[in-house]
Coordinates of C-alpha atoms in Angstrom, one line a residue:
X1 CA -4.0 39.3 -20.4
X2 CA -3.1 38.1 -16.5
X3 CA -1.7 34.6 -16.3
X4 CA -1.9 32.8 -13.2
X5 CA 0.2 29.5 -12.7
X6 CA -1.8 26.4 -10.5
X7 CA 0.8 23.9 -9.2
X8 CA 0.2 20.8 -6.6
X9 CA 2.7 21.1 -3.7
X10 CA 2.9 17.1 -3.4
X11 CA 1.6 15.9 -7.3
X12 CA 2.1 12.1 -5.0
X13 CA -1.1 13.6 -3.6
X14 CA -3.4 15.0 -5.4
X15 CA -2.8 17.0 -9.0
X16 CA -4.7 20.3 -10.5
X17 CA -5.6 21.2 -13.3
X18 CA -5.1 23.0 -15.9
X19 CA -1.5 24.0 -15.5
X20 CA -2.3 27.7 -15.9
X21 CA -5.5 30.3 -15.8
X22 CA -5.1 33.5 -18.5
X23 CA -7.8 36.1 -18.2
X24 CA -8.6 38.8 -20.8
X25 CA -9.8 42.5 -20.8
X26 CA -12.8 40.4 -22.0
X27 CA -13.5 37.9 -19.8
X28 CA -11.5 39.2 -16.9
X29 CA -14.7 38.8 -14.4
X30 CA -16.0 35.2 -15.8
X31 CA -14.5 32.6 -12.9
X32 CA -12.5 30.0 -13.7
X33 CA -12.5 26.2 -12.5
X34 CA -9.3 24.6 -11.5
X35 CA -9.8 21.0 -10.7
X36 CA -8.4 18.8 -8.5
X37 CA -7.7 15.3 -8.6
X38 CA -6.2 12.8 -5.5
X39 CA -4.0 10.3 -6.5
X40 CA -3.7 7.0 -4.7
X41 CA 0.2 6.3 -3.1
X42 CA -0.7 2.5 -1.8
X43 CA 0.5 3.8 0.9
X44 CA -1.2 3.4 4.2
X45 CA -0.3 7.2 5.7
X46 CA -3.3 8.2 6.6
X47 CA -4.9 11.8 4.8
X48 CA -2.6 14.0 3.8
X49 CA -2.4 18.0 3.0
X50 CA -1.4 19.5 0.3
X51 CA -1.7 22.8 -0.9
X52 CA -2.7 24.0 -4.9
X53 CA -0.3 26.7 -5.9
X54 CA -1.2 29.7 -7.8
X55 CA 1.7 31.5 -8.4
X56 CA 2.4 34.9 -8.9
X57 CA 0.4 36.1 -12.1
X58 CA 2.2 37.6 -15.1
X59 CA 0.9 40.0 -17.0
X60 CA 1.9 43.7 -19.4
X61 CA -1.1 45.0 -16.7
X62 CA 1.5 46.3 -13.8
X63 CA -1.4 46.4 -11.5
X64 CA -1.4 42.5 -12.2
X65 CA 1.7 41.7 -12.9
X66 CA 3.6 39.9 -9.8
X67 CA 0.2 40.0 -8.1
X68 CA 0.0 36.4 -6.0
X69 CA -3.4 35.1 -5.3
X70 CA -4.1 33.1 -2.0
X71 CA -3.0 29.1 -2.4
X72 CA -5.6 26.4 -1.6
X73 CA -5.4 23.9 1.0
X74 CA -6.7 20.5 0.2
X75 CA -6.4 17.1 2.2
X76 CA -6.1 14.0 -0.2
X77 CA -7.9 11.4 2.1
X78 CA -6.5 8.0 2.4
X79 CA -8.0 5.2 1.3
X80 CA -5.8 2.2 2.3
X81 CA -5.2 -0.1 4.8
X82 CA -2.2 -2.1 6.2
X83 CA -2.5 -6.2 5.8
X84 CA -1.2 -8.9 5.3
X85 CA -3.1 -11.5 3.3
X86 CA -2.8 -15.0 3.0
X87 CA -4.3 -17.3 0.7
X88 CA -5.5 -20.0 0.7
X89 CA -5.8 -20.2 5.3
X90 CA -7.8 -23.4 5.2
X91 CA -7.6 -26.6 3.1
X92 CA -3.7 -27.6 2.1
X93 CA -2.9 -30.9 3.3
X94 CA 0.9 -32.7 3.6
X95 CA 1.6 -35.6 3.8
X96 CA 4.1 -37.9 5.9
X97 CA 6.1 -39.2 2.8
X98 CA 6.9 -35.5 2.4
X99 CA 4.1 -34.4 0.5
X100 CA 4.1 -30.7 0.3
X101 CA 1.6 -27.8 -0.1
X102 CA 1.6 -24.0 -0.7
X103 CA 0.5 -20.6 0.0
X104 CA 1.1 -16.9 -1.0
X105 CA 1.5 -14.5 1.4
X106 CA 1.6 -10.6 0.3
X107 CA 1.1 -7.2 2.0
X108 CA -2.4 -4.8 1.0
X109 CA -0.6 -1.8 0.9
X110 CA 3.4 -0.8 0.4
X111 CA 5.1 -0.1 3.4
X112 CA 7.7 2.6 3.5
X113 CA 10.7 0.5 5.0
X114 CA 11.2 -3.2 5.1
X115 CA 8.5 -5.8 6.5
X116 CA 9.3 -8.8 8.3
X117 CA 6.7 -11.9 8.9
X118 CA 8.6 -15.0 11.0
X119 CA 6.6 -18.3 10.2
X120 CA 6.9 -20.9 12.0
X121 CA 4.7 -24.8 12.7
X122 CA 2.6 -25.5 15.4
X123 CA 4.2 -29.2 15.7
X124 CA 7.6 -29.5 14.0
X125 CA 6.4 -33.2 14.8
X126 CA 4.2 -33.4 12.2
X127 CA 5.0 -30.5 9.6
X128 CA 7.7 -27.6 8.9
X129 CA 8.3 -24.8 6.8
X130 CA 10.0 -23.0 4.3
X131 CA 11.3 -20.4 4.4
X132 CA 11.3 -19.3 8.2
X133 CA 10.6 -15.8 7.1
X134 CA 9.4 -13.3 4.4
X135 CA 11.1 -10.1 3.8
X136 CA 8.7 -7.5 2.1
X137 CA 10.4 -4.0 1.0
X138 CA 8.9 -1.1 -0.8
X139 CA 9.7 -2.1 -4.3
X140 CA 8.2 -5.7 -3.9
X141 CA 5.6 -6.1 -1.5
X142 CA 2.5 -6.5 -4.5
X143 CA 4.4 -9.2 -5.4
X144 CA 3.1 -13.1 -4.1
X145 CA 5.9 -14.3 -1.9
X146 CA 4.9 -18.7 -1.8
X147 CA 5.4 -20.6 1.4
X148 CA 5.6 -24.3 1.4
X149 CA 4.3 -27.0 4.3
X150 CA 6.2 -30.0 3.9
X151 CA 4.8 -33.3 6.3
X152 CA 7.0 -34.9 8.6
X153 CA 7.3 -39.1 9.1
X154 CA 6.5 -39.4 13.0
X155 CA 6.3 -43.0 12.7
X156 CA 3.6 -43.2 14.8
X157 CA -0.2 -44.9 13.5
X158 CA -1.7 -41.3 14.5
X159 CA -3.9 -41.1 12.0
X160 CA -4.3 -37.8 10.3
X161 CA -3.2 -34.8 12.6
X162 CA -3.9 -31.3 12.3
X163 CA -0.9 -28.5 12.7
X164 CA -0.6 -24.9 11.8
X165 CA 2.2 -22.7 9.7
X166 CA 1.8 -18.9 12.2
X167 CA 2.6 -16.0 10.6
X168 CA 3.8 -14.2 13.6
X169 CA 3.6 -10.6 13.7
X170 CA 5.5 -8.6 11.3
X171 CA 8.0 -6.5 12.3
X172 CA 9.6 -3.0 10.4
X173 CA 10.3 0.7 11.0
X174 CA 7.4 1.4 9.4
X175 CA 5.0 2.2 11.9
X176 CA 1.7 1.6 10.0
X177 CA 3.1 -2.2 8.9
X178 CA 4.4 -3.2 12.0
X179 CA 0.7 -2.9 13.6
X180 CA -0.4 -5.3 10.4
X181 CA -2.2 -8.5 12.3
X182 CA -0.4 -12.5 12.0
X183 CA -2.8 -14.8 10.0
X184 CA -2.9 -18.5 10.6
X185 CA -2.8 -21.3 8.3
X186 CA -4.1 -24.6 8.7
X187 CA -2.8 -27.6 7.2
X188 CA -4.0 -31.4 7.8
X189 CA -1.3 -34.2 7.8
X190 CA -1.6 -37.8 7.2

């Protein structure tokens, strides 16, 4: 018998299977079928190589044993995009007694250092908010980070006035989430 070990050089990327081939005197000319499988990082990196492994076989045969067969070179293509969603962007409404409203902000994929997304209102006049900033890292940007618009008392018969909370550009040292785009949000007073 000739084993020949198949290994993934970046299992992060794509996997193979089965672990190992073993050929007989019997079936010695009957091909085999590895298959491989990507695997999806959340990780907006763009396509990456990898390489399938078959080691050096094993076998009693010494024309087979220690023989290494050529590796495989596969490209696990990538399937996500930076962003950073918002929701709801239309709708909330505060109020100048200090009624409040909410939103969730969150990032699409997970960056590979810390994001950064300032926030800020379009008339401190009329609205703020809190907090002034959202910090996303690796380990928590899935998770709904909530954002609230709280009115302001202008004292003034204005009648209901229209402001926006900006989510201004995010910044990090990860190249593929500081490119991710601000979103607006819109928020009535009254």
């Amino acid at each position: 018998d000739v084993t020949v070990p198949v290994t993934s050089s970046d299992s992060g990327e794509g996997t193979a299977a089965p672990a190992s081939l073993t050929f007989t005197p019997a079936d010695w000319d009957d091909p085999q079928t590895v298959t491989v499988t990507g695997v999806n990082d959340d990780v907006d990196d763009g396509n990456q190589p990898y390489t399938i492994i078959t080691g050096a076989a094993t076998s009693s045969d010494p024309q087979y044993n220690d023989l290494n067969p050529a590796d495989v070179a596969v490209t696990n293509q990538d399937n996500d995009t930076a962003a950073i969603l918002v929701d709801p962007t239309t709708g909330l409404v505060t109020s100048e007694d200090g009624g409040q409203d909410t939103f969730t902000v969150v990032l699409a994929t997970q960056p590979t250092a810390d994001v950064t997304i300032p926030l800020s209102s379009s008339d401190t006049g009329e609205g703020t908010v809190s907090p002034d900033s959202l910090t996303f890292t690796p380990d928590n940007w899935d998770d709904p980070q909530t954002v609230t618009a709280t009115g302001v008392d202008d004292d003034v018969d204005d009648d209901n006035q229209p402001y926006t909370i900006v989510t201004g550009a995010a910044s990090s040292s990860a190249a593929t989430s500081s490119a991710m785009s601000a979103m607006l949000y819109s928020s009535p007073a009254t």
